[in-house]
PDB file of C-alpha atoms in Angstrom:
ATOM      1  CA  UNK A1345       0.000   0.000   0.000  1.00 73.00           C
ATOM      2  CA  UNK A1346       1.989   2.924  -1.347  1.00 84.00           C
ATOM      3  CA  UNK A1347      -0.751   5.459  -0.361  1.00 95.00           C
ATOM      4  CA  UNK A1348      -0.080   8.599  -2.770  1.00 98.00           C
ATOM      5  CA  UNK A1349       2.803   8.552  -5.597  1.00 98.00           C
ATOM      6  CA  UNK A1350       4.379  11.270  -7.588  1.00 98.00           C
ATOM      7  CA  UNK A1351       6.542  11.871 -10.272  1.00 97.00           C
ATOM      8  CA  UNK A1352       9.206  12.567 -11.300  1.00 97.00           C
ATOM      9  CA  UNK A1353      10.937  13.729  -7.630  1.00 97.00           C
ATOM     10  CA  UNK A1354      12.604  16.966  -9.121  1.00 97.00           C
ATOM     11  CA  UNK A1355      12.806  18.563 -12.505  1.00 97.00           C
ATOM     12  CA  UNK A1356      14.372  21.360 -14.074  1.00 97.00           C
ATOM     13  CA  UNK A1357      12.770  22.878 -17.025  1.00 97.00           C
ATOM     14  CA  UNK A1358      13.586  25.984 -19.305  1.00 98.00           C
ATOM     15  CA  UNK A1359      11.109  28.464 -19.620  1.00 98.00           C
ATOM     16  CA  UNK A1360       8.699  27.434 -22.143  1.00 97.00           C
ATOM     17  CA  UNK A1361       9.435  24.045 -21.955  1.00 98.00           C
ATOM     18  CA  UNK A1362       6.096  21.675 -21.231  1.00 97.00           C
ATOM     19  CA  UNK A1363       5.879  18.920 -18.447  1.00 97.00           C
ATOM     20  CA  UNK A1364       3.363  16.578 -17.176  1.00 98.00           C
ATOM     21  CA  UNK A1365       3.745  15.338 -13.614  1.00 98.00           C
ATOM     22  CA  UNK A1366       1.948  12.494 -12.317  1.00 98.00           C
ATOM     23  CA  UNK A1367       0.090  11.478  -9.153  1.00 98.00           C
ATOM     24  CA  UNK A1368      -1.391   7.685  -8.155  1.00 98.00           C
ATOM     25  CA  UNK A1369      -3.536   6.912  -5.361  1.00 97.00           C
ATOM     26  CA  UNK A1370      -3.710   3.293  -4.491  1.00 96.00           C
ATOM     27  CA  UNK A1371      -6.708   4.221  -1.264  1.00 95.00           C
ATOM     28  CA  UNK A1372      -9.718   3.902  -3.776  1.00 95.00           C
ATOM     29  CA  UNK A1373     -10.124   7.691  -2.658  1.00 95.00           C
ATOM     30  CA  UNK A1374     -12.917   9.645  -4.864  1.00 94.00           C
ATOM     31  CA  UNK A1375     -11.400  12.960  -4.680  1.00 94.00           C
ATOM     32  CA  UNK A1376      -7.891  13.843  -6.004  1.00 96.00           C
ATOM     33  CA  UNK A1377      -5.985  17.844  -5.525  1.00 97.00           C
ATOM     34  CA  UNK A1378      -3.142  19.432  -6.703  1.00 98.00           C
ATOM     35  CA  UNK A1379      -1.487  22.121  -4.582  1.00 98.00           C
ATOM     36  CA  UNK A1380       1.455  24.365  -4.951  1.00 98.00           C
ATOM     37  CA  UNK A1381       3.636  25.490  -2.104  1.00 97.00           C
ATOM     38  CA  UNK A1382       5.791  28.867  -1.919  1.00 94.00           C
ATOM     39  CA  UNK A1383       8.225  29.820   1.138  1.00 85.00           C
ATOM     40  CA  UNK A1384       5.555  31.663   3.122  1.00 79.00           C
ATOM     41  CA  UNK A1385       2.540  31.090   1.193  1.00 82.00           C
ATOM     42  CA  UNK A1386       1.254  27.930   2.714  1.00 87.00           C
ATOM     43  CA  UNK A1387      -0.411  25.398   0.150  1.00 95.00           C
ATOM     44  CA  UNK A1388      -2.746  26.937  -2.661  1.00 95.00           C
ATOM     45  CA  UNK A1389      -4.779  24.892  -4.695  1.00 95.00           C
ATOM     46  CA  UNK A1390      -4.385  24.761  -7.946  1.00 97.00           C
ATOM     47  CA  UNK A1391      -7.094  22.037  -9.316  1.00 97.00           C
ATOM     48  CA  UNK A1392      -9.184  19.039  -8.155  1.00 95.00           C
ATOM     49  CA  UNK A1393     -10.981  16.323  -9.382  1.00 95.00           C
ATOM     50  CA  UNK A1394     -14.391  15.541  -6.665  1.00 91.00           C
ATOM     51  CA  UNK A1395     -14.940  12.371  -8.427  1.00 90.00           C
ATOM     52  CA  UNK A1396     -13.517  10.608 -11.659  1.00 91.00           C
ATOM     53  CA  UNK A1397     -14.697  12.303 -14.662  1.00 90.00           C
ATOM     54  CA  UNK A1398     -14.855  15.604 -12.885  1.00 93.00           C
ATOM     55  CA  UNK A1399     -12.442  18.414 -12.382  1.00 96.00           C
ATOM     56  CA  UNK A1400     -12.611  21.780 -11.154  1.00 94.00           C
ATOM     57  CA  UNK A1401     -10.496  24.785 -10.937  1.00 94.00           C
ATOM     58  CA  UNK A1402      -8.745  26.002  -7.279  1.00 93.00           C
ATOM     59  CA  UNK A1403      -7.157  29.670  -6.128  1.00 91.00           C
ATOM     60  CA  UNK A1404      -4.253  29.191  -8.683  1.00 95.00           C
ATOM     61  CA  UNK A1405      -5.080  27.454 -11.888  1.00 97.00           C
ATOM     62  CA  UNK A1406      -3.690  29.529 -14.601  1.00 97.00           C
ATOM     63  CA  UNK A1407      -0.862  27.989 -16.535  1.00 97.00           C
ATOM     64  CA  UNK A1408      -1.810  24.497 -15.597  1.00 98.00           C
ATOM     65  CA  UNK A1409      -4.017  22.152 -17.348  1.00 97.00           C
ATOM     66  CA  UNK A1410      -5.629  18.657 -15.497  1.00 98.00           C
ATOM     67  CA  UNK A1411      -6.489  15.155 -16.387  1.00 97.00           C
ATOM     68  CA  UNK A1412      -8.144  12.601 -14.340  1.00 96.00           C
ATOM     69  CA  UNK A1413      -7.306  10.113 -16.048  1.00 90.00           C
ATOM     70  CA  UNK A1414      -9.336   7.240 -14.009  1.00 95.00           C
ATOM     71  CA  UNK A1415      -9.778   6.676 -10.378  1.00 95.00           C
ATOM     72  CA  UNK A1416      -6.290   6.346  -9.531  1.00 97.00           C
ATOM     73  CA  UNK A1417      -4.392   9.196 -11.189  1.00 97.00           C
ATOM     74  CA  UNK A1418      -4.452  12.462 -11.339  1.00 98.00           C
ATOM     75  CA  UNK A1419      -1.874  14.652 -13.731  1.00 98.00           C
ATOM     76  CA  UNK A1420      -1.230  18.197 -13.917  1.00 98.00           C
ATOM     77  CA  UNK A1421       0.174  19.693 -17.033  1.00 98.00           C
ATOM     78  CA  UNK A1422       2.082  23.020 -17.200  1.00 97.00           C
ATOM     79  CA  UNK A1423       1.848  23.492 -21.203  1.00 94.00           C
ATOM     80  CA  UNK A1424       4.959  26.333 -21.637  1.00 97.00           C
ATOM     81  CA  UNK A1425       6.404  27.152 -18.345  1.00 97.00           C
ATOM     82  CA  UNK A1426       7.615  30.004 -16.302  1.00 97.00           C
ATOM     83  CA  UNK A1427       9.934  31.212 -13.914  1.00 97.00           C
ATOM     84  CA  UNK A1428       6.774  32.002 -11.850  1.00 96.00           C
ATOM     85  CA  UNK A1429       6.170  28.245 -11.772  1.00 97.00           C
ATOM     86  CA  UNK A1430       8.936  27.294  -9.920  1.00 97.00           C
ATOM     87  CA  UNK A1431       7.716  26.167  -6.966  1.00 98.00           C
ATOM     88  CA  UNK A1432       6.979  22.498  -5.021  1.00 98.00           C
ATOM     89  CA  UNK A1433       3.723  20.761  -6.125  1.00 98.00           C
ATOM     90  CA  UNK A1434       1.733  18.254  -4.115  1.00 98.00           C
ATOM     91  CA  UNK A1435      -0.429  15.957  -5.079  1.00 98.00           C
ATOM     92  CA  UNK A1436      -3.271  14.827  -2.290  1.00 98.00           C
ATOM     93  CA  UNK A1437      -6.497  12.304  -2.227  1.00 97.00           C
ATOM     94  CA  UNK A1438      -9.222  11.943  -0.060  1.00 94.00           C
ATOM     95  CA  UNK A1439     -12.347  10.110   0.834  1.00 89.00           C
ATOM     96  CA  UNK A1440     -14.815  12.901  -0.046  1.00 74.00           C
ATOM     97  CA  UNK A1441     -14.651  15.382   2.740  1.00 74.00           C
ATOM     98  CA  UNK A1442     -12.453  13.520   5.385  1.00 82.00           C
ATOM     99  CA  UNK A1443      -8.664  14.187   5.720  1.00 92.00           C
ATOM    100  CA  UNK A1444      -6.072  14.739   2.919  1.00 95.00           C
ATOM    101  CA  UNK A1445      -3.162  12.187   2.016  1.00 97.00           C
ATOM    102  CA  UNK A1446       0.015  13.828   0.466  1.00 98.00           C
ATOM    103  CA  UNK A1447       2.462  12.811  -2.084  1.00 98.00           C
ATOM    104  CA  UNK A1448       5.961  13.563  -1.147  1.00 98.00           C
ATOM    105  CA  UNK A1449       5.773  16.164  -3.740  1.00 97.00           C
ATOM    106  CA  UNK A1450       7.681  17.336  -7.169  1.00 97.00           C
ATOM    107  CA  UNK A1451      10.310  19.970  -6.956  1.00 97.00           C
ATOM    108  CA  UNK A1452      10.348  21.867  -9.981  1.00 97.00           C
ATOM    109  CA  UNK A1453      12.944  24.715 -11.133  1.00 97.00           C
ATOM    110  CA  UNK A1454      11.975  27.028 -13.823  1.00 97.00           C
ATOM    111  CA  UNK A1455      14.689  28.714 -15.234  1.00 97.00           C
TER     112      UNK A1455
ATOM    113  CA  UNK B 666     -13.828  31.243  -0.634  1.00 62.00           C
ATOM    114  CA  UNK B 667     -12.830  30.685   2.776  1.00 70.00           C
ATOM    115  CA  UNK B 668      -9.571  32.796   4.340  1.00 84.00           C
ATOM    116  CA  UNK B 669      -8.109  31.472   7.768  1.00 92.00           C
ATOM    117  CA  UNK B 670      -5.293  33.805   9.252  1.00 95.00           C
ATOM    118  CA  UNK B 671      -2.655  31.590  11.015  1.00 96.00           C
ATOM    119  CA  UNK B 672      -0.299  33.067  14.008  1.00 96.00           C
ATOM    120  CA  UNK B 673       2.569  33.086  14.681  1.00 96.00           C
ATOM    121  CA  UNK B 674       4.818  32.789  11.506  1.00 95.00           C
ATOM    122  CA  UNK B 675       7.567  31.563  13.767  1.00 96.00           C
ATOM    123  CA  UNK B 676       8.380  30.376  16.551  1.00 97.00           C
ATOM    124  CA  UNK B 677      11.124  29.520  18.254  1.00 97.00           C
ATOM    125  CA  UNK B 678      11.320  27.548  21.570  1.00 97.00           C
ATOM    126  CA  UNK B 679      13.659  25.752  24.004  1.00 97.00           C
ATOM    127  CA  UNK B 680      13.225  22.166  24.209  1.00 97.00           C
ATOM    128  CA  UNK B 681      10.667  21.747  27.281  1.00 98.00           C
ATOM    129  CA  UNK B 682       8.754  25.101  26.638  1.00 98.00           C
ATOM    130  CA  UNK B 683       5.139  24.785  25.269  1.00 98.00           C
ATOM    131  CA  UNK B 684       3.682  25.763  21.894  1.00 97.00           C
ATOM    132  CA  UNK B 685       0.788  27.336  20.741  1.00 98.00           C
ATOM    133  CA  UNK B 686      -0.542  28.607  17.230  1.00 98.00           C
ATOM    134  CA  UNK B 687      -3.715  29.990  16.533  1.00 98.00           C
ATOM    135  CA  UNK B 688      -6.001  29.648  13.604  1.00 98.00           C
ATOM    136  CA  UNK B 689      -8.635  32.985  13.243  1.00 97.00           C
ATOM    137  CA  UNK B 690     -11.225  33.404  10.538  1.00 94.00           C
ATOM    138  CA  UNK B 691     -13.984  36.220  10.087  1.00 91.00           C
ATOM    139  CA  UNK B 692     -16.117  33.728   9.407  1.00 91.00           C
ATOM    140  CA  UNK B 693     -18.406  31.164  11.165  1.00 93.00           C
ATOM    141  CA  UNK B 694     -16.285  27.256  10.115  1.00 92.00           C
ATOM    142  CA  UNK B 695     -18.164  24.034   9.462  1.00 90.00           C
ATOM    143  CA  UNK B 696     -15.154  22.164  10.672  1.00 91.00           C
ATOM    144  CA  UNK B 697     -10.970  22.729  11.083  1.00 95.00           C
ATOM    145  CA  UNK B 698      -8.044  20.568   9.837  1.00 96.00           C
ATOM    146  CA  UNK B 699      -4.326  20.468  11.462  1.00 98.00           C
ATOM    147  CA  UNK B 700      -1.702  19.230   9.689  1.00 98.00           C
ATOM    148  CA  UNK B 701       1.968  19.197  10.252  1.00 98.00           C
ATOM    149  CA  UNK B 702       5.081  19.529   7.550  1.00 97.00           C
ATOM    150  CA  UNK B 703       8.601  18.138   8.474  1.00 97.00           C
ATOM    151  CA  UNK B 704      11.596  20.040   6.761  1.00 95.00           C
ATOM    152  CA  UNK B 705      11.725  18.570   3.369  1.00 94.00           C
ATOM    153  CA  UNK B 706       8.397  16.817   3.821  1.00 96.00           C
ATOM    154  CA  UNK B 707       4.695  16.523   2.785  1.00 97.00           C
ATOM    155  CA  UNK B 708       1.540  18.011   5.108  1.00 97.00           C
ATOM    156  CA  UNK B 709       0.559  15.068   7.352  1.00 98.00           C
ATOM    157  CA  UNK B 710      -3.014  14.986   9.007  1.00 97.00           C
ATOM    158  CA  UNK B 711      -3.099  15.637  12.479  1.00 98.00           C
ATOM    159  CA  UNK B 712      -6.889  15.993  13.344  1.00 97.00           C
ATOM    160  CA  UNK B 713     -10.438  17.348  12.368  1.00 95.00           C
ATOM    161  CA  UNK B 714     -12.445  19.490  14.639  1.00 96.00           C
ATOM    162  CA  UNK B 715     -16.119  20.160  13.952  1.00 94.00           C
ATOM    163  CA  UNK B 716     -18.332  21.211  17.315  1.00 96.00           C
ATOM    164  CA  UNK B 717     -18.541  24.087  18.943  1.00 96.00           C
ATOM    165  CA  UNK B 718     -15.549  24.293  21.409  1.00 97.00           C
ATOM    166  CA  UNK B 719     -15.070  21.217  21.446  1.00 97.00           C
ATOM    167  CA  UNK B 720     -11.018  19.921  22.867  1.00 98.00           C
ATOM    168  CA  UNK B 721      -9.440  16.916  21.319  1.00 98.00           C
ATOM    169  CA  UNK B 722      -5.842  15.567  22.787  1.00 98.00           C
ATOM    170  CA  UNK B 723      -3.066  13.383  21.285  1.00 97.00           C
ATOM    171  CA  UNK B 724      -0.394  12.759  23.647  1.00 97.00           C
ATOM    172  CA  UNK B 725       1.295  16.180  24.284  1.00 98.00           C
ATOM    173  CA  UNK B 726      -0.819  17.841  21.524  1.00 98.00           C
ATOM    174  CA  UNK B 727      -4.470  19.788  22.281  1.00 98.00           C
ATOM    175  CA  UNK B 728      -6.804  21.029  19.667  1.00 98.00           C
ATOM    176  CA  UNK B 729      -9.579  23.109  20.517  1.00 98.00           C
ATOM    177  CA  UNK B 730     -12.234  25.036  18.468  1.00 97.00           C
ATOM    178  CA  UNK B 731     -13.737  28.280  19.549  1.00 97.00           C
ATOM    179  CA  UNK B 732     -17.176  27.985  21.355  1.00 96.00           C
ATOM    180  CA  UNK B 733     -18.150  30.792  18.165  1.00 96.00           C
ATOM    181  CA  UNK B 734     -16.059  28.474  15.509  1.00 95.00           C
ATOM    182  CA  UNK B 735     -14.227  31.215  14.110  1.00 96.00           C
ATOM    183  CA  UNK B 736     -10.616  30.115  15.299  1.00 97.00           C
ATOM    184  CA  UNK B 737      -8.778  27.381  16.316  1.00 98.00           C
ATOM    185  CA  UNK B 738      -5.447  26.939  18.868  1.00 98.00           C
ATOM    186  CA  UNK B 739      -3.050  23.930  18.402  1.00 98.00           C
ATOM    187  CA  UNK B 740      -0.876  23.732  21.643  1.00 98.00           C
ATOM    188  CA  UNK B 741       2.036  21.403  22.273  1.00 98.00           C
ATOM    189  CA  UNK B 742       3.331  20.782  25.545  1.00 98.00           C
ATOM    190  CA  UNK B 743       6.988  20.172  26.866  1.00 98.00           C
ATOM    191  CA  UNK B 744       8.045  20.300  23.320  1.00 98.00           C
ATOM    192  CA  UNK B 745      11.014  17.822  21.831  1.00 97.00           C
ATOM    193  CA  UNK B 746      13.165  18.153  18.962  1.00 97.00           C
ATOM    194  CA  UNK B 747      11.001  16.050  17.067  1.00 97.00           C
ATOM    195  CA  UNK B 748       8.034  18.966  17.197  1.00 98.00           C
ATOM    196  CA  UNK B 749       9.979  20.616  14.547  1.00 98.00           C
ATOM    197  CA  UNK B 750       8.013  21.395  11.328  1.00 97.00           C
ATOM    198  CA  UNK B 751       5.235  24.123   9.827  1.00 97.00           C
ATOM    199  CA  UNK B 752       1.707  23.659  11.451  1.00 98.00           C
ATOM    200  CA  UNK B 753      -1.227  24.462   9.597  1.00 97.00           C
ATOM    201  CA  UNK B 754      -4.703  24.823   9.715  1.00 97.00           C
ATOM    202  CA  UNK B 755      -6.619  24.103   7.060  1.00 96.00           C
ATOM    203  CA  UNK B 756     -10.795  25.052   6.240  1.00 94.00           C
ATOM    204  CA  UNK B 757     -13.179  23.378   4.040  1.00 87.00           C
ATOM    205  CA  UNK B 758     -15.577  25.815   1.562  1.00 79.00           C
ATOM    206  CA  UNK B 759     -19.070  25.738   1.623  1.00 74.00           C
ATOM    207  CA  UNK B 760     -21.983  24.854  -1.159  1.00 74.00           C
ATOM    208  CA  UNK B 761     -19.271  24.413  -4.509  1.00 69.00           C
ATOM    209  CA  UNK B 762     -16.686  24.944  -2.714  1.00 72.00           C
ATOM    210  CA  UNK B 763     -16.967  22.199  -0.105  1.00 77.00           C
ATOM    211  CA  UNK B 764     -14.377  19.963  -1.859  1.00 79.00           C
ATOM    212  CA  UNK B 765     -11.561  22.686  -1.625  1.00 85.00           C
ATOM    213  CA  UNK B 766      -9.349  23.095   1.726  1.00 90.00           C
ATOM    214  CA  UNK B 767      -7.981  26.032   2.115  1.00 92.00           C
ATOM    215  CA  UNK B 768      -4.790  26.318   4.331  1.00 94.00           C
ATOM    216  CA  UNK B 769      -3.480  28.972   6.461  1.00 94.00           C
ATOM    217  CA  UNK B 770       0.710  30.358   5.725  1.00 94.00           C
ATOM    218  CA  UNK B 771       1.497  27.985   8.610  1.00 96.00           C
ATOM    219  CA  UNK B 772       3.239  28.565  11.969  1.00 97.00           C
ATOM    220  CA  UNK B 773       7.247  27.180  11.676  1.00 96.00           C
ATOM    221  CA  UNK B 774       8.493  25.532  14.737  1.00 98.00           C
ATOM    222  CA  UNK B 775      12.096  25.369  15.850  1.00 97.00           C
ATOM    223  CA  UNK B 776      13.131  23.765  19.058  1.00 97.00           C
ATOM    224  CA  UNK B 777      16.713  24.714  20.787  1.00 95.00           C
ATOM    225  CA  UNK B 778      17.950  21.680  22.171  1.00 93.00           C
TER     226      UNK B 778
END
């Protein structure tokens, strides 16, 4: 039971360079979020899925593009990024409204 | 949607002192999330409060919500070294918005051994 996966770990892209990074739940969890966190900021949501085949915009979704792809994953796509984007991105699941399980999270560098 | 002030920013202690941050919205909350964030780490769940001033405990840990449930207090006593981390608080939307958390900057812990 690996709970929640991401990948890669850490990646370094040029600006306007396009990524996908993944997320896998293995909890049979409905509900599927992906955050961003900044020194100081806290966690800011960027998009979620409620349920499979649904997926909704958070506080931060410009830049970023979603797919749930079926119950288990989750992927967030930045399609030409910036420096702006540099930043660490979690990926979280939960049982409708009951606590959140984290990824260990992507680093990503924008330069 | 929903905005939650967290305080402090910092904090630092001496091993042994207590801990407390403080969760404050303007706002009347349906519930209140804690997690907790090592150094390098992801947010782990600590606990959900939901009634009115209502006191949970988890070892050296207390929770409380406000009898008003418009703030929250997280307050560790005797801390160790392995209290170290960012605490936050986190609040669930209403109607729409009832899937989306939304999580205070976090209060960052250091304890002086």
């Amino acid at each position: 039971n690996a709970g929640v996966t991401q990948t890669p770990k850490f990646q370094v892209l040029k600006t306007g360079q396009s990524m996908t990074l993944q997320c896998a739940q293995d909890m049979n969890h409905n509900s599927m979020y992906w955050y961003r966190q900044d020194p100081g900021m806290g966690l800011r949501l960027i998009y979620y899925s409620a349920s499979e085949g649904t997926t909704d915009k958070g506080e931060v979704p410009n830049g970023y593009n979603v797919s749930r792809l079926n119950k288990r994953e989750f992927s967030l796509r930045l399609e030409s990024a910036a420096p702006s984007q540099t930043s660490v991105y979690f990926c979280a699941s939960s049982l409708r409204f009951y606590e959140q399980y984290f990824g260990p999270g992507t680093r990503l560098t924008v330069t | 949607g929903q905005q939650v002030m967290q305080i402090p920013q910092y904090q630092h202690v001496q091993e042994g002192e207590d801990f407390t941050t403080y969760c404050n919205s303007s706002t009347t909350l349906s519930n209140i999330q804690w997690y907790k964030q090592r150094p390098g780490g992801h947010p782990v769940f600590l606990i959900q409060l939901v009634k009115s001033g209502e006191v949970k405990k988890q070892k050296r840990l207390t929770f409380q919500f406000g009898e008003a449930k418009k703030n929250s207090s997280l307050h560790i006593t005797a801390t160790q070294t392995t209290d170290v981390g960012t605490y936050f608080c986190a609040v669930r939307g209403s109607g729409a918005g009832s899937y989306q958390l939304t999580f205070g900057k976090g209060t960052k812990l250091s304890v002086i051994p």
